[in-house]
Amino acid sequence: MARNSPAQQGNATSNGDVHRPVKLACRNVWKIFGNGAEDFISRHGGNASASDLVSANLIGAVRSCDLEVRQGEIFIIMGLSGSGKSTLVRCMSRLIEPSYGKVEFEGKDLLSISTEELIEIRRHRMGMVFQHFALLPHLSVLNNIAFPLSIQGMDRAKREARAREMIDLVGLSGREHFYPRELSGGQQQRVGIARSLSTNPEIWFLDEPFSALDPLIRREMQDELIRLQGVLKKTIVFITHDFDEAIRLADRIAIMKDGEIIQIGTPEQLVTSPATDYVAEFTRDVQRAKVMSARSLMQKPGRAKCAGTVAPDTKVSSFSAEIVSAGKPFSVVSGSGEAIGEVHPQAVIDLLAGIDRSAVNP
Amino acid sequence: MSSITENTLRGENRTLGGWSLIWLGASVLVLMLHLLRDVFPVAVEYPSAFVIPFSEWISAIMTWLKVNLTWLTRSMTAILDVPLSFALKLLAKGFKFGHGLEAWTLPRLSWVGVVIVAFLAGRAAGGLKLGLLTGSCFLYVALFGKWTSSMLTLGLIAIAVPFCIVTGLFVGIWAWRKPWAERFMVSPALDLMQTMPTFAYLIPMLLLFGNSPVSAMMATAIFATPPMVRATMLGLSRIPSEISDFSEMAGCTRRQKLWQVQLPSARPTLMVGVNQVIMLALNMVIISSMIGAGGLGYDVLLALRALKVGNAMEAGLAIVAIAIALDRLSQAMAAKQARGNVHQDQQERSIFQRYPNLILAIAALVITTLLSFAVPAFAKVPPEITISTARAWKDAVTWVTINWFDVIETFRVTLILYVLNPLRAFCEGFPWAGAVFLLGLAGFQLGGWRLAVTVAVLTTFCAATGLWEKTMATVYLCGISALVACLIGIPLGLMASRSDRFERFLTPIIDTLQTMPSFCFIIPVVMLFRIGDVTAMIATVAFAVVPAIRYTNHGIRQVPPSLIEAAKVSGCTRTQTFFRVQLPVALPEIMLGINQTILMALAMIIICAMIGTRDLGQEVFIALSKADAGRGIVAGLSIAFIGIIADRLFNAWSSRTRARLG
Ligand SMILES: Nc1ncnc2c1ncn2[C@@H]1O[C@H](COP(=O)(O)OP(=O)(O)O)[C@@H](O)[C@H]1O
Ligand SMILES: [Mg+2]
């Protein structure tokens, strides 16, 4: 399988690796559209029910959102269209002002900083990719990618050199002087990605970047993203309405519905312990072997002889064939070389066959 | 939510029967008013004792302005005169230095060079074909002996257009940023500016800036700015929100966002605005020949006054040639920018490689102009190669009048006696109170209280200024012309929508009609029908028929194919599909076309005052010749109000129909 380093590294953090610092956090963030929205929510002290909103004739696009994005992880916000994902991510980058709540960037309140500071942060530390690419129609590929640098006042030779580096990175060499309308959708989004990376941002927002692309291209772009993240190790906030995409890319996923976050967790946590029926509905068709790790099938070490060893965070799908043909348990060995448990072939077969024995969890 | 809309819908249905009763009652009421005119004379003819002296007030203000702002107008004239006279000298007059015997002149740009530049510009913007078209338009002007006049006209445009573009851009940006400004200041002002008759612009300019090219330029600049403002607002508001979000995320300052992201992204729409500005400026420059613009318009004016139709026709055709060249050129430039250019590294090329056409053009101008020191043929179009068609036109007219006199005369007299005169009498005698009532009622039905009050107040204004009879004379001539234009235009549009071949045949014709300045429509008609209402009507119909054709065709063609397929599947014949599906769906669009036709007819009717109509146009025309600002502006406002009333009612109607279609 093509998914290698980033995903597996990601899984090291996945079970809530609290040692990594928090890059960006939302604390009880609300965004309400309609007349007198700010008044309304502060009058309610940052806590209003859906029916309150309806009776006040307001739209609660984002309601009471709490989340923490940690350094270097791929944090995915998943939800159906209209669930408030774009609004939330725009609050996180302060493209729109939240009606209530706090957004903290490295512990600093993003909402209280001055316009100049905000511009400074956006110029050097944030990047964003858009669903419909948002390329400037009057600029060539090269100039589009160099644009964020040019408005910082970087001189021409330097910014073009950097832009060419980015073009190589996303594999568009030879098309420097094309105009956006002359490129296919996938190529345009590569330009969008290159452009958002040209300033070497620390945190990278992607708002449904692949949703406008054909399924095949989408897969290719997902692989590309995994590859890039392997090299770049950014903090990523990725929006999608496609649960499979979320599963493929995520370290952690936040599921949104009607403006609220219903559950935040690793793909594995969502699959094994969905918080609501709504989440369970999404996870039902997921191939569990690709999501679940050895750790979750692990039992206490027994007497039986083991046919092999696996790391606790290895995905079941990557050793399922071996263990089933061996017919014997594999030992689960932690980083320090200590055997912390074992996985039985029957558990793997149950998982593959979709037989639910919730008791398998230790 | 849905139950509310359902209720209102049902409510509307219930009152629909009610509305026809109300209309019946209203008509009977007004008819009675008409019949009992001797009993209620006050409601029929606006009492002269109550005429509000707007015109005196405005005249007083203008006099005050004139006296107190002399320093301002003088200095503006002085400043604007610098670039303007430079352009006029460069293109048309040449530069004179010194006096008397010592005087010497630098020649103007050689006509050969200008023709070459026209060719090069056309080729650069739209390929060889366009180059040949623009080149031959200019060559035509040169060969038909209209070079100097054309260049005077072009010089004025060359200075006025950039002024319009810059002003329009800034006003548009401001209005786009400040919704209150757009709502309460810019939009109403634009509406008024675009429905004000062209003549009305001339009067204050004449008063403030005198009879000079500068005042002509000012009038042109003011008249031609609105489309740029609209295009800017439209272009900016159409930018996808993601593009604006991107510029924020890239860390643009407000200014960078506007100039480096938003305006360039809106460029295609802006270019449409530029094209419209150029065409309006040309139209206005021709008309402002009355206040000293000179040039082609002045030639037409002189010829018309002397009834030399041949000369008028010649100058008119030169205007058309210039108009076509400018229009196609600016359109091609807009399209080219939208397409983008070749993939080459700009940086690694020399200036010459980057701008080959520009360098060629400058070289052509310099060389031919230098040559004109030695070779007179380069300085002035040699008389031997110019062709005059004036004689031919005159002969043609003479021939027609001799051989066809009876037919034309019978047609003219019949039309006047049996159609125009009775209609005129009816309109002029229409009770003003009845009109206020009926229009207010229509406004209420179509758009509620606000529209009703607006319409009623505007109508009352026309009566209260003591111009009721002339207002109704305008309404009559405009109405009949617009009606005829629709009767011709809508069927043509329908035919074009049903046959691609016919559409291909019609398109170049209506394109040309649309490029022609309004002035030009009068000339050929005057040749045949002399002056009077019939001429005015025919010229107006020719001028105003285009939107009726265009919107009808477009409206029918844009009916979603899925609807037509659905109709076919349910077994409609072609005729049934047309009447049951296409026509109803296209109706709102067709109504907008009718609206445009009315507005264009109104604009043209006013210009027809030059050929002796008796209406508000005549009022403005007289005011212009007497430099009576109050009288002219009040008449101009009345005309504008007619336009605004028609526009509001039709728009309300159209959007109601649209809403009903969903
Ligand atoms: N500017 C706005 N004004 C009013 N409502 C809005 C606005 N922007 C978004 N909404 C509403 O907020 C909700 C969430 O929208 P959005 O964040 O775009 O959803 P998503 O990106 O998940 O599809 C939607 O119901 C939408 O109609
Ligand atoms: Mg969205």
PDB file of C-alpha atoms in Angstrom, chain B residues 285-433:
ATOM      1  CA  VAL B 285     -19.382  63.872 -28.730  1.00  0.00           C
ATOM      2  CA  ILE B 286     -21.499  63.945 -31.851  1.00  0.00           C
ATOM      3  CA  ILE B 287     -24.385  65.544 -30.013  1.00  0.00           C
ATOM      4  CA  SER B 288     -22.231  68.033 -28.176  1.00  0.00           C
ATOM      5  CA  SER B 289     -21.270  69.530 -31.478  1.00  0.00           C
ATOM      6  CA  MET B 290     -24.110  71.871 -30.520  1.00  0.00           C
ATOM      7  CA  ILE B 291     -21.998  73.386 -27.783  1.00  0.00           C
ATOM      8  CA  GLY B 292     -18.771  73.629 -29.649  1.00  0.00           C
ATOM      9  CA  ALA B 293     -17.378  70.137 -29.975  1.00  0.00           C
ATOM     10  CA  GLY B 294     -16.837  70.563 -33.697  1.00  0.00           C
ATOM     11  CA  GLY B 295     -15.935  67.516 -35.702  1.00  0.00           C
ATOM     12  CA  LEU B 296     -18.240  65.109 -37.470  1.00  0.00           C
ATOM     13  CA  GLY B 297     -21.283  66.007 -35.417  1.00  0.00           C
ATOM     14  CA  TYR B 298     -20.919  69.607 -36.400  1.00  0.00           C
ATOM     15  CA  ASP B 299     -20.738  68.654 -40.076  1.00  0.00           C
ATOM     16  CA  VAL B 300     -24.002  66.759 -39.742  1.00  0.00           C
ATOM     17  CA  LEU B 301     -25.608  69.601 -37.855  1.00  0.00           C
ATOM     18  CA  LEU B 302     -24.615  72.202 -40.435  1.00  0.00           C
ATOM     19  CA  ALA B 303     -25.743  70.032 -43.294  1.00  0.00           C
ATOM     20  CA  LEU B 304     -29.074  69.250 -41.667  1.00  0.00           C
ATOM     21  CA  ARG B 305     -29.695  72.914 -40.943  1.00  0.00           C
ATOM     22  CA  ALA B 306     -29.029  73.744 -44.561  1.00  0.00           C
ATOM     23  CA  LEU B 307     -31.009  70.675 -45.616  1.00  0.00           C
ATOM     24  CA  LYS B 308     -28.027  69.353 -47.538  1.00  0.00           C
ATOM     25  CA  VAL B 309     -28.913  65.729 -47.050  1.00  0.00           C
ATOM     26  CA  GLY B 310     -26.029  64.480 -49.184  1.00  0.00           C
ATOM     27  CA  ASN B 311     -23.408  66.131 -46.982  1.00  0.00           C
ATOM     28  CA  ALA B 312     -25.204  65.028 -43.858  1.00  0.00           C
ATOM     29  CA  MET B 313     -25.240  61.456 -45.096  1.00  0.00           C
ATOM     30  CA  GLU B 314     -21.543  61.540 -45.850  1.00  0.00           C
ATOM     31  CA  ALA B 315     -20.631  62.815 -42.416  1.00  0.00           C
ATOM     32  CA  GLY B 316     -23.061  60.344 -40.884  1.00  0.00           C
ATOM     33  CA  LEU B 317     -21.379  57.430 -42.636  1.00  0.00           C
ATOM     34  CA  ALA B 318     -18.005  58.624 -41.417  1.00  0.00           C
ATOM     35  CA  ILE B 319     -19.385  58.530 -37.871  1.00  0.00           C
ATOM     36  CA  VAL B 320     -20.596  55.001 -38.475  1.00  0.00           C
ATOM     37  CA  ALA B 321     -17.165  53.982 -39.765  1.00  0.00           C
ATOM     38  CA  ILE B 322     -15.431  55.394 -36.686  1.00  0.00           C
ATOM     39  CA  ALA B 323     -18.036  53.813 -34.438  1.00  0.00           C
ATOM     40  CA  ILE B 324     -17.598  50.378 -35.972  1.00  0.00           C
ATOM     41  CA  ALA B 325     -13.821  50.595 -35.766  1.00  0.00           C
ATOM     42  CA  LEU B 326     -13.813  51.679 -32.111  1.00  0.00           C
ATOM     43  CA  ASP B 327     -16.441  49.165 -31.098  1.00  0.00           C
ATOM     44  CA  ARG B 328     -14.854  46.127 -32.691  1.00  0.00           C
ATOM     45  CA  LEU B 329     -11.432  47.168 -31.502  1.00  0.00           C
ATOM     46  CA  SER B 330     -12.436  47.570 -27.867  1.00  0.00           C
ATOM     47  CA  GLN B 331     -14.450  44.363 -27.933  1.00  0.00           C
ATOM     48  CA  ALA B 332     -11.557  42.434 -29.381  1.00  0.00           C
ATOM     49  CA  MET B 333      -9.245  43.845 -26.737  1.00  0.00           C
ATOM     50  CA  ALA B 334     -11.624  42.738 -23.993  1.00  0.00           C
ATOM     51  CA  ALA B 335     -11.852  39.246 -25.472  1.00  0.00           C
ATOM     52  CA  LYS B 336      -8.114  39.029 -25.911  1.00  0.00           C
ATOM     53  CA  GLN B 337      -7.457  39.898 -22.300  1.00  0.00           C
ATOM     54  CA  ALA B 338      -9.893  37.258 -21.244  1.00  0.00           C
ATOM     55  CA  ARG B 339      -8.071  34.697 -23.383  1.00  0.00           C
ATOM     56  CA  GLY B 340      -4.613  35.525 -22.128  1.00  0.00           C
ATOM     57  CA  ASN B 341      -1.381  35.496 -24.021  1.00  0.00           C
ATOM     58  CA  VAL B 342       1.411  33.258 -25.176  1.00  0.00           C
ATOM     59  CA  HIS B 343       3.497  31.194 -22.828  1.00  0.00           C
ATOM     60  CA  GLN B 344       6.767  32.948 -22.885  1.00  0.00           C
ATOM     61  CA  ASP B 345       9.079  34.197 -20.297  1.00  0.00           C
ATOM     62  CA  GLN B 346       8.456  37.925 -20.203  1.00  0.00           C
ATOM     63  CA  GLN B 347      11.656  38.606 -18.394  1.00  0.00           C
ATOM     64  CA  GLU B 348      14.072  37.183 -20.835  1.00  0.00           C
ATOM     65  CA  ARG B 349      12.941  39.191 -23.802  1.00  0.00           C
ATOM     66  CA  SER B 350      13.885  42.631 -25.002  1.00  0.00           C
ATOM     67  CA  ILE B 351      11.434  45.515 -25.166  1.00  0.00           C
ATOM     68  CA  PHE B 352      11.205  45.083 -28.893  1.00  0.00           C
ATOM     69  CA  GLN B 353      10.228  41.448 -28.621  1.00  0.00           C
ATOM     70  CA  ARG B 354       7.749  42.213 -25.919  1.00  0.00           C
ATOM     71  CA  TYR B 355       5.889  45.031 -27.662  1.00  0.00           C
ATOM     72  CA  PRO B 356       6.461  44.566 -31.385  1.00  0.00           C
ATOM     73  CA  ASN B 357       3.192  46.217 -32.387  1.00  0.00           C
ATOM     74  CA  LEU B 358       3.677  49.231 -30.185  1.00  0.00           C
ATOM     75  CA  ILE B 359       7.129  49.858 -31.599  1.00  0.00           C
ATOM     76  CA  LEU B 360       5.926  49.375 -35.155  1.00  0.00           C
ATOM     77  CA  ALA B 361       3.059  51.786 -34.552  1.00  0.00           C
ATOM     78  CA  ILE B 362       5.285  54.486 -33.111  1.00  0.00           C
ATOM     79  CA  ALA B 363       7.721  54.039 -35.953  1.00  0.00           C
ATOM     80  CA  ALA B 364       4.937  54.338 -38.517  1.00  0.00           C
ATOM     81  CA  LEU B 365       3.637  57.520 -36.928  1.00  0.00           C
ATOM     82  CA  VAL B 366       7.051  59.144 -36.630  1.00  0.00           C
ATOM     83  CA  ILE B 367       8.198  58.243 -40.131  1.00  0.00           C
ATOM     84  CA  THR B 368       5.008  59.263 -41.922  1.00  0.00           C
ATOM     85  CA  THR B 369       4.743  62.472 -39.919  1.00  0.00           C
ATOM     86  CA  LEU B 370       8.364  63.366 -40.683  1.00  0.00           C
ATOM     87  CA  LEU B 371       7.710  62.545 -44.316  1.00  0.00           C
ATOM     88  CA  SER B 372       4.827  64.968 -44.314  1.00  0.00           C
ATOM     89  CA  PHE B 373       7.358  67.832 -44.082  1.00  0.00           C
ATOM     90  CA  ALA B 374       8.575  66.851 -47.511  1.00  0.00           C
ATOM     91  CA  VAL B 375       5.589  65.176 -49.131  1.00  0.00           C
ATOM     92  CA  PRO B 376       2.332  67.141 -48.850  1.00  0.00           C
ATOM     93  CA  ALA B 377       0.286  64.033 -49.577  1.00  0.00           C
ATOM     94  CA  PHE B 378       1.260  62.687 -46.166  1.00  0.00           C
ATOM     95  CA  ALA B 379       0.191  65.855 -44.381  1.00  0.00           C
ATOM     96  CA  LYS B 380      -3.165  66.255 -45.993  1.00  0.00           C
ATOM     97  CA  VAL B 381      -5.311  63.773 -47.831  1.00  0.00           C
ATOM     98  CA  PRO B 382      -4.727  64.896 -51.431  1.00  0.00           C
ATOM     99  CA  PRO B 383      -7.975  66.114 -53.009  1.00  0.00           C
ATOM    100  CA  GLU B 384      -7.318  64.022 -56.135  1.00  0.00           C
ATOM    101  CA  ILE B 385      -7.849  60.765 -54.273  1.00  0.00           C
ATOM    102  CA  THR B 386     -10.822  61.822 -52.158  1.00  0.00           C
ATOM    103  CA  ILE B 387     -14.238  60.803 -53.286  1.00  0.00           C
ATOM    104  CA  SER B 388     -17.351  62.779 -52.624  1.00  0.00           C
ATOM    105  CA  THR B 389     -20.617  60.938 -52.536  1.00  0.00           C
ATOM    106  CA  ALA B 390     -22.680  63.930 -51.544  1.00  0.00           C
ATOM    107  CA  ARG B 391     -23.745  64.496 -55.111  1.00  0.00           C
ATOM    108  CA  ALA B 392     -24.723  60.874 -55.581  1.00  0.00           C
ATOM    109  CA  TRP B 393     -26.823  60.879 -52.421  1.00  0.00           C
ATOM    110  CA  LYS B 394     -28.494  64.074 -53.488  1.00  0.00           C
ATOM    111  CA  ASP B 395     -29.269  62.658 -56.905  1.00  0.00           C
ATOM    112  CA  ALA B 396     -30.628  59.515 -55.380  1.00  0.00           C
ATOM    113  CA  VAL B 397     -32.923  61.506 -53.157  1.00  0.00           C
ATOM    114  CA  THR B 398     -34.049  63.652 -56.035  1.00  0.00           C
ATOM    115  CA  TRP B 399     -34.764  60.552 -58.041  1.00  0.00           C
ATOM    116  CA  VAL B 400     -36.730  58.984 -55.248  1.00  0.00           C
ATOM    117  CA  THR B 401     -38.711  62.115 -54.565  1.00  0.00           C
ATOM    118  CA  ILE B 402     -39.570  62.509 -58.226  1.00  0.00           C
ATOM    119  CA  ASN B 403     -40.507  58.912 -58.886  1.00  0.00           C
ATOM    120  CA  TRP B 404     -41.882  57.829 -55.549  1.00  0.00           C
ATOM    121  CA  PHE B 405     -43.281  61.092 -54.344  1.00  0.00           C
ATOM    122  CA  ASP B 406     -46.897  59.981 -54.479  1.00  0.00           C
ATOM    123  CA  VAL B 407     -46.379  56.748 -52.593  1.00  0.00           C
ATOM    124  CA  ILE B 408     -44.267  58.282 -49.871  1.00  0.00           C
ATOM    125  CA  GLU B 409     -46.521  61.270 -49.512  1.00  0.00           C
ATOM    126  CA  THR B 410     -49.660  59.180 -49.318  1.00  0.00           C
ATOM    127  CA  PHE B 411     -48.061  56.996 -46.683  1.00  0.00           C
ATOM    128  CA  ARG B 412     -46.939  60.008 -44.707  1.00  0.00           C
ATOM    129  CA  VAL B 413     -50.222  61.883 -44.860  1.00  0.00           C
ATOM    130  CA  THR B 414     -52.305  58.832 -44.065  1.00  0.00           C
ATOM    131  CA  LEU B 415     -50.160  58.052 -41.089  1.00  0.00           C
ATOM    132  CA  ILE B 416     -50.388  61.566 -39.808  1.00  0.00           C
ATOM    133  CA  LEU B 417     -54.085  62.069 -40.416  1.00  0.00           C
ATOM    134  CA  TYR B 418     -55.464  58.757 -39.264  1.00  0.00           C
ATOM    135  CA  VAL B 419     -53.017  57.514 -36.690  1.00  0.00           C
ATOM    136  CA  LEU B 420     -50.688  60.099 -35.296  1.00  0.00           C
ATOM    137  CA  ASN B 421     -52.894  63.127 -35.008  1.00  0.00           C
ATOM    138  CA  PRO B 422     -55.855  61.446 -33.281  1.00  0.00           C
ATOM    139  CA  LEU B 423     -53.504  59.699 -30.901  1.00  0.00           C
ATOM    140  CA  ARG B 424     -51.725  62.928 -30.173  1.00  0.00           C
ATOM    141  CA  ALA B 425     -55.009  64.694 -29.471  1.00  0.00           C
ATOM    142  CA  PHE B 426     -56.063  61.907 -27.125  1.00  0.00           C
ATOM    143  CA  CYS B 427     -52.787  61.966 -25.231  1.00  0.00           C
ATOM    144  CA  GLU B 428     -52.500  65.691 -24.941  1.00  0.00           C
ATOM    145  CA  GLY B 429     -56.015  65.933 -23.612  1.00  0.00           C
ATOM    146  CA  PHE B 430     -55.516  63.161 -21.063  1.00  0.00           C
ATOM    147  CA  PRO B 431     -56.426  64.412 -17.582  1.00  0.00           C
ATOM    148  CA  TRP B 432     -53.291  64.634 -15.459  1.00  0.00           C
ATOM    149  CA  ALA B 433     -55.083  63.545 -12.314  1.00  0.00           C
TER     150      ALA B 433
END
